[in-house]
Coordinates of C-alpha atoms in Angstrom, one line a residue:
M1 CA 95.3 -69.9 -191.2
L2 CA 94.8 -73.3 -192.9
K3 CA 92.6 -75.5 -191.9
S4 CA 94.7 -78.1 -190.4
L5 CA 98.4 -79.4 -190.5
G6 CA 97.3 -81.7 -193.6
H7 CA 96.1 -78.7 -195.2
S8 CA 98.8 -77.0 -194.6
A9 CA 101.7 -79.7 -195.7
V10 CA 99.0 -80.3 -198.8
A11 CA 99.0 -76.4 -199.9
L12 CA 102.8 -76.0 -199.3
A13 CA 103.9 -78.7 -201.4
L14 CA 101.2 -77.8 -204.0
A15 CA 102.9 -74.5 -204.4
G16 CA 106.3 -76.4 -205.4
C17 CA 104.1 -77.9 -208.6
V18 CA 103.6 -74.9 -209.8
V19 CA 105.9 -73.8 -212.9
P20 CA 104.9 -71.1 -215.5
V21 CA 104.2 -73.6 -218.5
P22 CA 104.4 -72.0 -222.1
V23 CA 101.1 -71.7 -224.5
P24 CA 99.9 -69.5 -227.1
L25 CA 99.1 -65.9 -226.9
P26 CA 95.9 -65.2 -224.2
V27 CA 93.0 -64.5 -226.5
P28 CA 89.8 -64.0 -225.3
N29 CA 87.6 -66.6 -227.4
A30 CA 87.5 -64.0 -230.1
A31 CA 89.6 -64.0 -233.5
P32 CA 93.3 -62.5 -232.8
T33 CA 93.2 -58.6 -233.3
E34 CA 95.9 -55.7 -231.9
A35 CA 94.2 -55.6 -228.1
S36 CA 94.4 -59.4 -227.7
S37 CA 97.6 -60.0 -225.7
I38 CA 97.5 -60.3 -222.1
S39 CA 98.5 -56.6 -220.9
R40 CA 95.5 -55.5 -223.0
L41 CA 92.7 -57.6 -221.4
A42 CA 90.7 -55.6 -219.5
A43 CA 91.6 -55.1 -216.3
T44 CA 88.9 -54.4 -213.8
P45 CA 89.2 -53.1 -210.5
P46 CA 89.9 -56.2 -207.9
R47 CA 87.5 -58.3 -206.6
S48 CA 89.3 -57.7 -203.6
G49 CA 91.1 -54.3 -203.1
A50 CA 92.8 -54.8 -199.8
F51 CA 94.2 -57.9 -201.6
D52 CA 94.9 -56.1 -204.7
V53 CA 97.1 -53.6 -202.8
M54 CA 99.0 -56.0 -200.7
L55 CA 100.0 -58.4 -203.4
N56 CA 101.5 -54.8 -205.5
D57 CA 103.0 -53.8 -202.3
L58 CA 104.9 -56.9 -202.1
R59 CA 105.9 -57.1 -205.4
R60 CA 106.6 -53.4 -205.6
T61 CA 108.8 -53.9 -202.3
E62 CA 110.3 -57.0 -204.2
G63 CA 111.5 -54.4 -207.0
R64 CA 108.8 -56.3 -209.6
A65 CA 105.8 -54.7 -211.3
A66 CA 102.5 -54.2 -210.1
L67 CA 99.7 -57.0 -211.5
A68 CA 97.0 -56.1 -213.2
S69 CA 93.4 -57.8 -211.5
N70 CA 91.4 -59.0 -214.8
R71 CA 87.9 -60.2 -214.8
D72 CA 88.3 -63.1 -217.0
L73 CA 90.5 -64.5 -214.9
D74 CA 88.8 -63.9 -211.8
R75 CA 85.6 -65.8 -213.3
I76 CA 88.2 -68.8 -214.2
A77 CA 89.6 -68.8 -210.1
A78 CA 86.1 -68.2 -209.1
S79 CA 85.0 -71.6 -210.8
H80 CA 87.9 -73.9 -209.8
A81 CA 87.6 -72.7 -206.3
A82 CA 83.8 -73.6 -206.0
D83 CA 84.6 -77.1 -208.1
L84 CA 87.5 -77.4 -204.9
R85 CA 85.2 -76.3 -202.3
A86 CA 82.3 -78.8 -203.6
T87 CA 84.8 -81.6 -203.8
G88 CA 86.2 -81.1 -200.3
T89 CA 89.7 -81.2 -202.5
L90 CA 92.6 -79.1 -203.1
S91 CA 94.1 -79.7 -206.0
H92 CA 95.7 -77.6 -208.8
R93 CA 93.7 -80.3 -211.3
D94 CA 90.4 -80.1 -211.9
A95 CA 88.0 -82.9 -212.1
A96 CA 88.6 -82.9 -215.7
G97 CA 92.5 -83.3 -215.0
R98 CA 93.5 -80.5 -216.2
R99 CA 95.6 -77.7 -214.8
V100 CA 95.3 -73.9 -214.6
S101 CA 96.7 -73.7 -218.7
G102 CA 94.1 -76.2 -219.5
R103 CA 91.2 -74.7 -217.7
L104 CA 92.3 -71.3 -219.3
R105 CA 92.1 -72.6 -222.6
A106 CA 89.0 -74.3 -221.9
A107 CA 87.8 -70.4 -221.1
G108 CA 89.0 -69.1 -224.0
V109 CA 92.1 -67.4 -222.6
S110 CA 95.4 -68.6 -223.5
S111 CA 99.1 -66.9 -222.4
C112 CA 102.7 -67.6 -222.5
G113 CA 103.1 -68.8 -218.7
A114 CA 100.6 -69.3 -216.3
G115 CA 100.8 -70.3 -212.3
E116 CA 98.3 -70.9 -209.5
N117 CA 98.1 -70.8 -205.8
L118 CA 95.6 -72.3 -203.6
A119 CA 94.6 -72.5 -200.1
Q120 CA 91.5 -73.3 -198.0
G121 CA 90.7 -72.1 -194.2
Q122 CA 90.7 -68.5 -194.9
G123 CA 87.8 -66.3 -194.5
R124 CA 89.3 -63.4 -195.4
A125 CA 91.6 -61.8 -198.9
E126 CA 94.2 -60.2 -196.1
D127 CA 94.5 -63.6 -194.3
V128 CA 94.9 -65.8 -197.4
F129 CA 97.7 -63.1 -198.7
R130 CA 99.1 -63.5 -195.3
D131 CA 99.7 -67.0 -195.6
W132 CA 100.3 -67.3 -199.1
A133 CA 103.4 -64.5 -198.5
S134 CA 104.3 -66.6 -195.7
S135 CA 104.9 -70.0 -197.7
P136 CA 108.0 -69.7 -199.8
G137 CA 106.3 -71.6 -202.9
H138 CA 103.4 -69.4 -202.9
R139 CA 105.8 -66.2 -202.5
S140 CA 107.5 -67.1 -205.3
N141 CA 104.3 -67.7 -207.6
M142 CA 103.3 -64.3 -207.1
L143 CA 106.8 -62.4 -207.1
Y144 CA 107.3 -64.0 -210.3
P145 CA 108.5 -61.2 -212.5
A146 CA 107.1 -62.3 -215.8
Y147 CA 103.4 -62.2 -215.0
V148 CA 101.5 -59.2 -215.2
N149 CA 97.6 -60.0 -214.5
Y150 CA 95.8 -61.7 -212.1
G151 CA 92.5 -63.0 -211.0
L152 CA 91.5 -64.2 -207.4
G153 CA 88.6 -66.2 -206.9
Q154 CA 86.9 -67.6 -203.6
A155 CA 84.2 -69.9 -202.3
G156 CA 83.7 -69.9 -198.9
D157 CA 87.5 -70.8 -197.2
T158 CA 88.3 -71.6 -200.7
W159 CA 90.7 -69.7 -202.9
V160 CA 92.5 -69.5 -206.0
L161 CA 94.9 -67.1 -207.4
I162 CA 95.9 -67.4 -211.1
L163 CA 98.8 -65.4 -212.2
L164 CA 99.6 -64.8 -216.1
T165 CA 102.6 -63.7 -217.7
A166 CA 102.8 -61.2 -221.2
C167 CA 104.1 -63.1 -224.1

């Protein structure tokens, strides 16, 4: 459950703010190569196997392709989760005012579209997944058909899910 009705309202309101934003082809801090597309970035075993299974089961049930977990996205999501926890806020903007696409570019990864879910108050991946799946805006993000990769970050009870489209 989210910490309080206040956080719940904030989290649900923030979910409606997430719209895929077009940006250049994803490239990790290197010269473009044949392996530069987001679908070819090194997929890694999920940080949370339970979350990966639940997310991809939901997507399959709704006729969507599975998403690949990505270590770079995990790192970027975890960094934002740690910042949110440290400041006691829940915002799609970081201290520098950047949304997810700006944080991705700053980390050397760009994409043709990105989305983000935030939550506070859940201790386990199963709990945050259940809450996001029950929220229309968060659920819509998790089911957006163009997404191909995701990263999950956690700092205490603060969670960030980053989703990326293919180009």
